[in-house]
Amino acid sequence: MEFSSFFPVWNRLTVQQQAVLSGSVFSRKVNKGDVIHNGDADCTGLLLVRSGQLRAFILSEDGREITIYRLFERDLCLFSASCMMRSIQFDVVIEAEKDTELWVIPAETYKQLMDESAPLSNFTNEVMATRFSDVMWLVEQIMWKSFDKRLAAFLLEEASIEGTNELKTTHEIIGNHMGNP
């Protein structure tokens, strides 16, 4: 499939904007376990998942991880281009949970197009609002639900994602997702 069929607002961009985007976007394949973006140390660009699965998480000073959201086919990751968003005050790490094919949109190109295109700017705001909602949901879970209920919800979600009732995972992986060592 072509990038244009995956990018949700493609048909709302001008022909010139489509040409700029087509000329700068590139595809990338990553293996399970690869770190694609490592906080504010790099500005990877926006990631559009073609196939596979990515995990966005934050890392504490003592090395603890907590998953803030996951990305699946057709999902767009804005935090991998946090350099274009000055108000982001935390570092997000993006890691491949499965072998993944994705497109990378350079941050400079996306920012330029977003400044020119109201539909792209609106779409970006919707994606940002969704991610903010994901993070707020996580905060609510941590603050108000007991660990056993959060664990049960996590295991049910994993079973749904994997399409099975038998999960092959480790305590470490579960702990990394849930913010517990």
Short mmCIF file of N, CA and C in Angstrom, two decimals:
data_model
loop_
_atom_site.label_atom_id
_atom_site.label_comp_id
_atom_site.label_asym_id
_atom_site.label_seq_id
_atom_site.Cartn_x
_atom_site.Cartn_y
_atom_site.Cartn_z
N MET A 1 0.83 -1.19 0.00
CA MET A 1 0.00 0.00 0.00
C MET A 1 0.87 1.25 0.00
N GLU A 2 0.34 2.26 -0.58
CA GLU A 2 1.05 3.53 -0.69
C GLU A 2 0.83 4.39 0.55
N PHE A 3 1.79 5.26 0.80
CA PHE A 3 1.70 6.19 1.92
C PHE A 3 0.39 6.99 1.86
N SER A 4 0.03 7.45 0.67
CA SER A 4 -1.16 8.31 0.53
C SER A 4 -2.43 7.63 1.03
N SER A 5 -2.52 6.32 0.89
CA SER A 5 -3.72 5.62 1.34
C SER A 5 -3.73 5.42 2.86
N PHE A 6 -2.58 5.59 3.50
CA PHE A 6 -2.48 5.44 4.95
C PHE A 6 -2.60 6.77 5.69
N PHE A 7 -2.28 7.86 5.02
CA PHE A 7 -2.24 9.16 5.68
C PHE A 7 -3.65 9.75 5.68
N PRO A 8 -4.28 9.90 6.85
CA PRO A 8 -5.71 10.21 6.94
C PRO A 8 -6.17 11.50 6.26
N VAL A 9 -5.34 12.51 6.19
CA VAL A 9 -5.78 13.78 5.61
C VAL A 9 -5.15 14.05 4.24
N TRP A 10 -4.64 13.01 3.61
CA TRP A 10 -3.98 13.16 2.32
C TRP A 10 -4.85 13.92 1.32
N ASN A 11 -6.10 13.53 1.20
CA ASN A 11 -6.99 14.15 0.20
C ASN A 11 -7.40 15.57 0.56
N ARG A 12 -7.06 16.02 1.74
CA ARG A 12 -7.39 17.39 2.15
C ARG A 12 -6.18 18.32 2.02
N LEU A 13 -5.07 17.77 1.54
CA LEU A 13 -3.88 18.58 1.26
C LEU A 13 -3.93 19.04 -0.20
N THR A 14 -3.28 20.15 -0.49
CA THR A 14 -3.18 20.61 -1.87
C THR A 14 -2.23 19.68 -2.63
N VAL A 15 -2.27 19.75 -3.94
CA VAL A 15 -1.37 18.94 -4.76
C VAL A 15 0.08 19.29 -4.43
N GLN A 16 0.36 20.55 -4.22
CA GLN A 16 1.72 20.98 -3.89
C GLN A 16 2.14 20.41 -2.52
N GLN A 17 1.25 20.45 -1.55
CA GLN A 17 1.56 19.90 -0.23
C GLN A 17 1.76 18.39 -0.29
N GLN A 18 0.96 17.72 -1.11
CA GLN A 18 1.13 16.28 -1.30
C GLN A 18 2.50 15.98 -1.90
N ALA A 19 2.93 16.81 -2.84
CA ALA A 19 4.24 16.62 -3.48
C ALA A 19 5.37 16.80 -2.46
N VAL A 20 5.26 17.82 -1.61
CA VAL A 20 6.27 18.06 -0.58
C VAL A 20 6.34 16.86 0.36
N LEU A 21 5.18 16.38 0.78
CA LEU A 21 5.14 15.24 1.70
C LEU A 21 5.69 13.98 1.03
N SER A 22 5.27 13.72 -0.18
CA SER A 22 5.76 12.54 -0.91
C SER A 22 7.27 12.58 -1.11
N GLY A 23 7.80 13.78 -1.32
CA GLY A 23 9.23 13.92 -1.56
C GLY A 23 10.09 13.78 -0.32
N SER A 24 9.49 13.86 0.84
CA SER A 24 10.30 13.81 2.07
C SER A 24 10.07 12.56 2.91
N VAL A 25 8.91 11.95 2.81
CA VAL A 25 8.62 10.78 3.62
C VAL A 25 9.47 9.60 3.15
N PHE A 26 9.89 8.76 4.10
CA PHE A 26 10.63 7.56 3.72
C PHE A 26 10.18 6.39 4.58
N SER A 27 10.33 5.19 4.03
CA SER A 27 9.91 4.00 4.77
C SER A 27 11.08 3.43 5.56
N ARG A 28 10.71 2.73 6.60
CA ARG A 28 11.72 2.14 7.48
C ARG A 28 11.16 0.84 8.06
N LYS A 29 12.02 -0.14 8.17
CA LYS A 29 11.65 -1.40 8.82
C LYS A 29 12.46 -1.52 10.09
N VAL A 30 11.79 -1.89 11.17
CA VAL A 30 12.48 -2.07 12.45
C VAL A 30 12.12 -3.44 13.02
N ASN A 31 13.06 -3.98 13.76
CA ASN A 31 12.85 -5.29 14.37
C ASN A 31 12.30 -5.16 15.77
N LYS A 32 11.64 -6.20 16.21
CA LYS A 32 11.14 -6.25 17.58
C LYS A 32 12.28 -5.92 18.54
N GLY A 33 12.01 -5.01 19.47
CA GLY A 33 13.02 -4.62 20.45
C GLY A 33 13.84 -3.41 20.07
N ASP A 34 13.81 -3.00 18.80
CA ASP A 34 14.57 -1.82 18.38
C ASP A 34 13.98 -0.55 18.99
N VAL A 35 14.85 0.32 19.46
CA VAL A 35 14.43 1.64 19.93
C VAL A 35 14.49 2.58 18.73
N ILE A 36 13.36 3.17 18.41
CA ILE A 36 13.24 4.02 17.23
C ILE A 36 13.48 5.48 17.59
N HIS A 37 13.06 5.85 18.78
CA HIS A 37 13.19 7.24 19.24
C HIS A 37 13.56 7.19 20.71
N ASN A 38 14.56 7.99 21.09
CA ASN A 38 15.06 7.95 22.46
C ASN A 38 14.99 9.32 23.13
N GLY A 39 13.77 9.74 23.42
CA GLY A 39 13.58 11.00 24.13
C GLY A 39 14.01 12.20 23.32
N ASP A 40 14.36 13.27 24.03
CA ASP A 40 14.72 14.50 23.32
C ASP A 40 16.14 14.46 22.75
N ALA A 41 16.81 13.32 22.90
CA ALA A 41 18.16 13.18 22.35
C ALA A 41 18.14 13.17 20.82
N ASP A 42 17.00 12.81 20.24
CA ASP A 42 16.89 12.82 18.79
C ASP A 42 15.51 13.31 18.38
N CYS A 43 15.41 13.76 17.16
CA CYS A 43 14.13 14.19 16.61
C CYS A 43 13.88 13.33 15.38
N THR A 44 13.32 12.17 15.63
CA THR A 44 13.17 11.14 14.61
C THR A 44 12.25 11.58 13.48
N GLY A 45 11.23 12.33 13.80
CA GLY A 45 10.18 12.67 12.85
C GLY A 45 8.91 11.95 13.25
N LEU A 46 7.83 12.23 12.54
CA LEU A 46 6.57 11.57 12.86
C LEU A 46 6.58 10.17 12.28
N LEU A 47 6.01 9.24 13.01
CA LEU A 47 5.99 7.85 12.59
C LEU A 47 4.56 7.45 12.27
N LEU A 48 4.36 6.91 11.08
CA LEU A 48 3.06 6.38 10.67
C LEU A 48 3.23 4.87 10.49
N VAL A 49 2.53 4.10 11.30
CA VAL A 49 2.71 2.65 11.30
C VAL A 49 1.99 2.03 10.11
N ARG A 50 2.75 1.33 9.30
CA ARG A 50 2.18 0.60 8.17
C ARG A 50 1.74 -0.78 8.62
N SER A 51 2.59 -1.46 9.38
CA SER A 51 2.24 -2.76 9.97
C SER A 51 3.14 -2.97 11.18
N GLY A 52 2.67 -3.78 12.11
CA GLY A 52 3.46 -4.05 13.30
C GLY A 52 2.88 -3.37 14.52
N GLN A 53 3.74 -3.14 15.51
CA GLN A 53 3.29 -2.59 16.78
C GLN A 53 4.43 -1.87 17.48
N LEU A 54 4.16 -0.65 17.93
CA LEU A 54 5.15 0.14 18.66
C LEU A 54 4.63 0.43 20.06
N ARG A 55 5.56 0.72 20.94
CA ARG A 55 5.24 1.06 22.33
C ARG A 55 5.90 2.38 22.66
N ALA A 56 5.12 3.31 23.20
CA ALA A 56 5.65 4.58 23.68
C ALA A 56 5.68 4.52 25.19
N PHE A 57 6.84 4.82 25.77
CA PHE A 57 6.94 4.77 27.22
C PHE A 57 7.84 5.87 27.74
N ILE A 58 7.72 6.13 29.03
CA ILE A 58 8.62 7.06 29.69
C ILE A 58 9.49 6.26 30.64
N LEU A 59 10.66 6.78 30.88
CA LEU A 59 11.69 6.10 31.65
C LEU A 59 12.08 6.98 32.83
N SER A 60 12.03 6.40 34.04
CA SER A 60 12.41 7.17 35.23
C SER A 60 13.93 7.23 35.35
N GLU A 61 14.40 8.08 36.24
CA GLU A 61 15.84 8.21 36.47
C GLU A 61 16.46 6.91 36.96
N ASP A 62 15.67 6.10 37.67
CA ASP A 62 16.21 4.84 38.18
C ASP A 62 15.95 3.67 37.23
N GLY A 63 15.51 3.96 36.00
CA GLY A 63 15.40 2.92 34.98
C GLY A 63 14.05 2.24 34.88
N ARG A 64 13.06 2.69 35.64
CA ARG A 64 11.72 2.09 35.54
C ARG A 64 11.01 2.64 34.31
N GLU A 65 10.25 1.78 33.68
CA GLU A 65 9.50 2.15 32.48
C GLU A 65 8.01 2.08 32.78
N ILE A 66 7.23 2.89 32.06
CA ILE A 66 5.78 2.73 32.06
C ILE A 66 5.26 3.09 30.67
N THR A 67 4.47 2.19 30.12
CA THR A 67 3.89 2.40 28.81
C THR A 67 2.82 3.48 28.90
N ILE A 68 2.92 4.48 28.01
CA ILE A 68 1.88 5.52 28.01
C ILE A 68 0.86 5.29 26.89
N TYR A 69 1.28 4.65 25.81
CA TYR A 69 0.33 4.22 24.79
C TYR A 69 1.05 3.29 23.82
N ARG A 70 0.26 2.64 22.99
CA ARG A 70 0.79 1.76 21.95
C ARG A 70 0.29 2.24 20.60
N LEU A 71 1.04 1.87 19.58
CA LEU A 71 0.69 2.27 18.22
C LEU A 71 0.55 1.03 17.35
N PHE A 72 -0.52 1.00 16.59
CA PHE A 72 -0.82 -0.12 15.71
C PHE A 72 -0.94 0.40 14.28
N GLU A 73 -1.30 -0.49 13.36
CA GLU A 73 -1.42 -0.11 11.96
C GLU A 73 -2.27 1.16 11.80
N ARG A 74 -1.74 2.10 11.02
CA ARG A 74 -2.37 3.38 10.68
C ARG A 74 -2.29 4.42 11.80
N ASP A 75 -1.66 4.09 12.92
CA ASP A 75 -1.50 5.07 14.00
C ASP A 75 -0.32 5.99 13.69
N LEU A 76 -0.44 7.24 14.12
CA LEU A 76 0.59 8.25 13.92
C LEU A 76 1.17 8.63 15.27
N CYS A 77 2.49 8.65 15.35
CA CYS A 77 3.18 9.04 16.58
C CYS A 77 3.74 10.44 16.42
N LEU A 78 3.23 11.36 17.23
CA LEU A 78 3.72 12.74 17.22
C LEU A 78 4.91 12.94 18.13
N PHE A 79 4.96 12.19 19.24
CA PHE A 79 6.00 12.42 20.24
C PHE A 79 7.40 12.06 19.74
N SER A 80 7.48 11.34 18.64
CA SER A 80 8.79 11.06 18.05
C SER A 80 9.33 12.28 17.32
N ALA A 81 8.51 13.32 17.24
CA ALA A 81 8.94 14.59 16.65
C ALA A 81 8.73 15.70 17.67
N SER A 82 9.00 15.39 18.92
CA SER A 82 8.75 16.35 20.00
C SER A 82 9.58 17.62 19.86
N CYS A 83 10.64 17.59 19.05
CA CYS A 83 11.45 18.79 18.82
C CYS A 83 10.64 19.90 18.19
N MET A 84 9.56 19.56 17.49
CA MET A 84 8.74 20.60 16.88
C MET A 84 7.63 21.08 17.81
N MET A 85 7.56 20.48 19.01
CA MET A 85 6.54 20.87 19.99
C MET A 85 7.25 21.34 21.26
N ARG A 86 7.44 22.61 21.37
CA ARG A 86 8.21 23.17 22.48
C ARG A 86 7.58 22.94 23.85
N SER A 87 6.28 22.71 23.90
CA SER A 87 5.61 22.57 25.19
C SER A 87 5.72 21.16 25.78
N ILE A 88 6.30 20.22 25.07
CA ILE A 88 6.48 18.86 25.60
C ILE A 88 7.65 18.88 26.56
N GLN A 89 7.39 18.53 27.81
CA GLN A 89 8.40 18.63 28.86
C GLN A 89 8.85 17.27 29.39
N PHE A 90 8.58 16.21 28.66
CA PHE A 90 9.01 14.89 29.10
C PHE A 90 9.53 14.12 27.90
N ASP A 91 10.40 13.17 28.19
CA ASP A 91 11.01 12.37 27.13
C ASP A 91 10.23 11.08 26.92
N VAL A 92 9.90 10.81 25.68
CA VAL A 92 9.19 9.59 25.32
C VAL A 92 10.14 8.71 24.52
N VAL A 93 10.17 7.44 24.86
CA VAL A 93 10.95 6.46 24.12
C VAL A 93 9.97 5.63 23.29
N ILE A 94 10.31 5.39 22.03
CA ILE A 94 9.47 4.58 21.16
C ILE A 94 10.24 3.32 20.80
N GLU A 95 9.63 2.17 21.05
CA GLU A 95 10.27 0.87 20.84
C GLU A 95 9.33 -0.02 20.03
N ALA A 96 9.89 -0.86 19.18
CA ALA A 96 9.09 -1.81 18.41
C ALA A 96 8.77 -3.02 19.28
N GLU A 97 7.48 -3.30 19.45
CA GLU A 97 7.06 -4.49 20.18
C GLU A 97 6.99 -5.70 19.26
N LYS A 98 6.84 -5.44 17.98
CA LYS A 98 6.84 -6.48 16.95
C LYS A 98 7.64 -5.93 15.78
N ASP A 99 8.06 -6.80 14.88
CA ASP A 99 8.68 -6.31 13.64
C ASP A 99 7.69 -5.34 13.00
N THR A 100 8.18 -4.18 12.60
CA THR A 100 7.28 -3.11 12.19
C THR A 100 7.79 -2.43 10.92
N GLU A 101 6.85 -2.14 10.04
CA GLU A 101 7.12 -1.30 8.87
C GLU A 101 6.42 0.03 9.12
N LEU A 102 7.14 1.11 8.86
CA LEU A 102 6.55 2.42 9.10
C LEU A 102 7.07 3.43 8.11
N TRP A 103 6.39 4.56 8.07
CA TRP A 103 6.88 5.70 7.31
C TRP A 103 7.33 6.75 8.30
N VAL A 104 8.39 7.45 7.96
CA VAL A 104 8.90 8.54 8.78
C VAL A 104 8.70 9.84 8.01
N ILE A 105 8.03 10.78 8.66
CA ILE A 105 7.83 12.10 8.08
C ILE A 105 8.77 13.05 8.83
N PRO A 106 9.76 13.62 8.15
CA PRO A 106 10.67 14.53 8.85
C PRO A 106 9.91 15.65 9.56
N ALA A 107 10.34 15.96 10.77
CA ALA A 107 9.65 16.95 11.60
C ALA A 107 9.56 18.31 10.92
N GLU A 108 10.63 18.74 10.25
CA GLU A 108 10.63 20.05 9.61
C GLU A 108 9.56 20.12 8.52
N THR A 109 9.45 19.06 7.74
CA THR A 109 8.46 19.00 6.67
C THR A 109 7.05 19.05 7.25
N TYR A 110 6.82 18.24 8.28
CA TYR A 110 5.49 18.19 8.88
C TYR A 110 5.11 19.55 9.47
N LYS A 111 6.05 20.18 10.16
CA LYS A 111 5.79 21.49 10.77
C LYS A 111 5.45 22.51 9.69
N GLN A 112 6.21 22.51 8.61
CA GLN A 112 5.95 23.44 7.50
C GLN A 112 4.54 23.22 6.95
N LEU A 113 4.18 21.96 6.70
CA LEU A 113 2.86 21.67 6.14
C LEU A 113 1.75 21.98 7.13
N MET A 114 2.00 21.74 8.39
CA MET A 114 1.01 22.03 9.42
C MET A 114 0.73 23.53 9.51
N ASP A 115 1.78 24.33 9.33
CA ASP A 115 1.62 25.79 9.34
C ASP A 115 0.80 26.28 8.15
N GLU A 116 0.84 25.54 7.04
CA GLU A 116 0.14 25.92 5.81
C GLU A 116 -1.27 25.36 5.72
N SER A 117 -1.51 24.21 6.34
CA SER A 117 -2.74 23.46 6.11
C SER A 117 -3.59 23.36 7.37
N ALA A 118 -4.76 24.00 7.34
CA ALA A 118 -5.68 23.91 8.48
C ALA A 118 -6.15 22.47 8.70
N PRO A 119 -6.48 21.71 7.65
CA PRO A 119 -6.89 20.32 7.89
C PRO A 119 -5.80 19.49 8.57
N LEU A 120 -4.54 19.69 8.18
CA LEU A 120 -3.45 18.94 8.80
C LEU A 120 -3.26 19.40 10.25
N SER A 121 -3.36 20.69 10.48
CA SER A 121 -3.23 21.21 11.84
C SER A 121 -4.34 20.68 12.73
N ASN A 122 -5.58 20.65 12.22
CA ASN A 122 -6.70 20.11 12.99
C ASN A 122 -6.51 18.63 13.28
N PHE A 123 -6.07 17.88 12.28
CA PHE A 123 -5.80 16.46 12.47
C PHE A 123 -4.74 16.24 13.55
N THR A 124 -3.69 17.03 13.50
CA THR A 124 -2.60 16.93 14.48
C THR A 124 -3.13 17.21 15.88
N ASN A 125 -3.97 18.21 16.01
CA ASN A 125 -4.57 18.52 17.31
C ASN A 125 -5.44 17.36 17.81
N GLU A 126 -6.16 16.71 16.91
CA GLU A 126 -6.98 15.56 17.30
C GLU A 126 -6.11 14.41 17.79
N VAL A 127 -5.01 14.15 17.09
CA VAL A 127 -4.10 13.08 17.51
C VAL A 127 -3.50 13.43 18.87
N MET A 128 -3.09 14.67 19.04
CA MET A 128 -2.51 15.10 20.32
C MET A 128 -3.53 14.97 21.45
N ALA A 129 -4.77 15.33 21.19
CA ALA A 129 -5.82 15.20 22.21
C ALA A 129 -6.04 13.73 22.57
N THR A 130 -5.99 12.86 21.58
CA THR A 130 -6.14 11.42 21.85
C THR A 130 -5.00 10.91 22.72
N ARG A 131 -3.78 11.30 22.41
CA ARG A 131 -2.63 10.87 23.21
C ARG A 131 -2.71 11.43 24.63
N PHE A 132 -3.14 12.69 24.75
CA PHE A 132 -3.30 13.29 26.07
C PHE A 132 -4.35 12.51 26.87
N SER A 133 -5.42 12.14 26.21
CA SER A 133 -6.47 11.35 26.85
C SER A 133 -5.92 10.00 27.31
N ASP A 134 -5.09 9.37 26.47
CA ASP A 134 -4.46 8.09 26.84
C ASP A 134 -3.62 8.25 28.11
N VAL A 135 -2.85 9.32 28.16
CA VAL A 135 -1.98 9.56 29.32
C VAL A 135 -2.82 9.85 30.57
N MET A 136 -3.88 10.63 30.42
CA MET A 136 -4.74 10.92 31.57
C MET A 136 -5.43 9.66 32.08
N TRP A 137 -5.85 8.79 31.16
CA TRP A 137 -6.45 7.51 31.56
C TRP A 137 -5.44 6.72 32.38
N LEU A 138 -4.19 6.70 31.93
CA LEU A 138 -3.14 5.98 32.65
C LEU A 138 -2.94 6.56 34.05
N VAL A 139 -2.92 7.87 34.16
CA VAL A 139 -2.77 8.51 35.47
C VAL A 139 -3.92 8.10 36.39
N GLU A 140 -5.13 8.11 35.86
CA GLU A 140 -6.28 7.68 36.66
C GLU A 140 -6.12 6.24 37.13
N GLN A 141 -5.67 5.37 36.24
CA GLN A 141 -5.48 3.96 36.60
C GLN A 141 -4.48 3.83 37.74
N ILE A 142 -3.37 4.52 37.62
CA ILE A 142 -2.32 4.43 38.63
C ILE A 142 -2.78 5.01 39.96
N MET A 143 -3.49 6.12 39.89
CA MET A 143 -3.90 6.80 41.12
C MET A 143 -5.05 6.11 41.84
N TRP A 144 -6.01 5.59 41.10
CA TRP A 144 -7.26 5.18 41.73
C TRP A 144 -7.55 3.69 41.68
N LYS A 145 -6.79 2.92 40.95
CA LYS A 145 -7.05 1.48 40.89
C LYS A 145 -5.94 0.72 41.58
N SER A 146 -6.32 -0.36 42.23
CA SER A 146 -5.33 -1.20 42.90
C SER A 146 -4.49 -1.91 41.84
N PHE A 147 -3.31 -2.34 42.25
CA PHE A 147 -2.41 -3.01 41.31
C PHE A 147 -3.05 -4.26 40.72
N ASP A 148 -3.75 -5.05 41.53
CA ASP A 148 -4.33 -6.29 41.01
C ASP A 148 -5.36 -6.01 39.93
N LYS A 149 -6.13 -4.94 40.06
CA LYS A 149 -7.10 -4.59 39.02
C LYS A 149 -6.40 -4.08 37.76
N ARG A 150 -5.34 -3.30 37.94
CA ARG A 150 -4.58 -2.83 36.78
C ARG A 150 -3.92 -4.00 36.06
N LEU A 151 -3.39 -4.96 36.83
CA LEU A 151 -2.76 -6.14 36.24
C LEU A 151 -3.78 -6.95 35.45
N ALA A 152 -4.96 -7.16 36.03
CA ALA A 152 -6.01 -7.91 35.33
C ALA A 152 -6.38 -7.21 34.03
N ALA A 153 -6.55 -5.89 34.08
CA ALA A 153 -6.90 -5.13 32.87
C ALA A 153 -5.79 -5.23 31.82
N PHE A 154 -4.54 -5.16 32.28
CA PHE A 154 -3.41 -5.27 31.35
C PHE A 154 -3.40 -6.64 30.67
N LEU A 155 -3.59 -7.70 31.44
CA LEU A 155 -3.57 -9.05 30.88
C LEU A 155 -4.72 -9.26 29.89
N LEU A 156 -5.89 -8.72 30.20
CA LEU A 156 -7.01 -8.81 29.27
C LEU A 156 -6.73 -8.04 27.98
N GLU A 157 -6.12 -6.87 28.11
CA GLU A 157 -5.76 -6.08 26.94
C GLU A 157 -4.73 -6.83 26.09
N GLU A 158 -3.73 -7.40 26.73
CA GLU A 158 -2.71 -8.18 26.01
C GLU A 158 -3.35 -9.34 25.26
N ALA A 159 -4.27 -10.05 25.92
CA ALA A 159 -4.94 -11.18 25.28
C ALA A 159 -5.72 -10.71 24.06
N SER A 160 -6.35 -9.56 24.17
CA SER A 160 -7.10 -9.00 23.04
C SER A 160 -6.16 -8.61 21.89
N ILE A 161 -5.06 -7.96 22.22
CA ILE A 161 -4.09 -7.54 21.19
C ILE A 161 -3.51 -8.76 20.47
N GLU A 162 -3.15 -9.78 21.25
CA GLU A 162 -2.51 -10.96 20.67
C GLU A 162 -3.52 -11.95 20.09
N GLY A 163 -4.80 -11.77 20.40
CA GLY A 163 -5.83 -12.67 19.87
C GLY A 163 -5.76 -14.07 20.45
N THR A 164 -5.39 -14.16 21.73
CA THR A 164 -5.25 -15.46 22.38
C THR A 164 -5.52 -15.33 23.87
N ASN A 165 -5.88 -16.44 24.49
CA ASN A 165 -6.04 -16.46 25.95
C ASN A 165 -4.79 -16.96 26.64
N GLU A 166 -3.80 -17.39 25.87
CA GLU A 166 -2.52 -17.84 26.43
C GLU A 166 -1.44 -16.82 26.08
N LEU A 167 -0.95 -16.15 27.09
CA LEU A 167 0.07 -15.12 26.87
C LEU A 167 1.45 -15.67 27.15
N LYS A 168 2.38 -15.31 26.29
CA LYS A 168 3.79 -15.67 26.50
C LYS A 168 4.52 -14.38 26.82
N THR A 169 4.72 -14.14 28.10
CA THR A 169 5.34 -12.90 28.55
C THR A 169 6.14 -13.18 29.82
N THR A 170 6.79 -12.17 30.31
CA THR A 170 7.59 -12.32 31.53
C THR A 170 7.16 -11.27 32.55
N HIS A 171 7.58 -11.50 33.78
CA HIS A 171 7.32 -10.51 34.83
C HIS A 171 7.96 -9.17 34.46
N GLU A 172 9.15 -9.24 33.88
CA GLU A 172 9.86 -8.01 33.51
C GLU A 172 9.08 -7.20 32.48
N ILE A 173 8.55 -7.88 31.47
CA ILE A 173 7.79 -7.19 30.43
C ILE A 173 6.53 -6.57 31.03
N ILE A 174 5.83 -7.32 31.86
CA ILE A 174 4.63 -6.79 32.51
C ILE A 174 5.00 -5.59 33.38
N GLY A 175 6.07 -5.72 34.15
CA GLY A 175 6.52 -4.62 35.00
C GLY A 175 6.88 -3.39 34.20
N ASN A 176 7.52 -3.58 33.05
CA ASN A 176 7.88 -2.43 32.21
C ASN A 176 6.64 -1.70 31.69
N HIS A 177 5.62 -2.45 31.34
CA HIS A 177 4.39 -1.81 30.87
C HIS A 177 3.68 -1.06 31.99
N MET A 178 3.74 -1.62 33.18
CA MET A 178 2.93 -1.08 34.28
C MET A 178 3.68 -0.14 35.21
N GLY A 179 4.96 0.05 34.99
CA GLY A 179 5.73 0.96 35.83
C GLY A 179 6.19 0.36 37.14
N ASN A 180 6.20 -0.95 37.20
CA ASN A 180 6.66 -1.65 38.41
C ASN A 180 7.90 -2.45 38.07
N PRO A 181 8.93 -2.36 38.90
CA PRO A 181 10.16 -3.11 38.59
C PRO A 181 9.97 -4.61 38.77
#
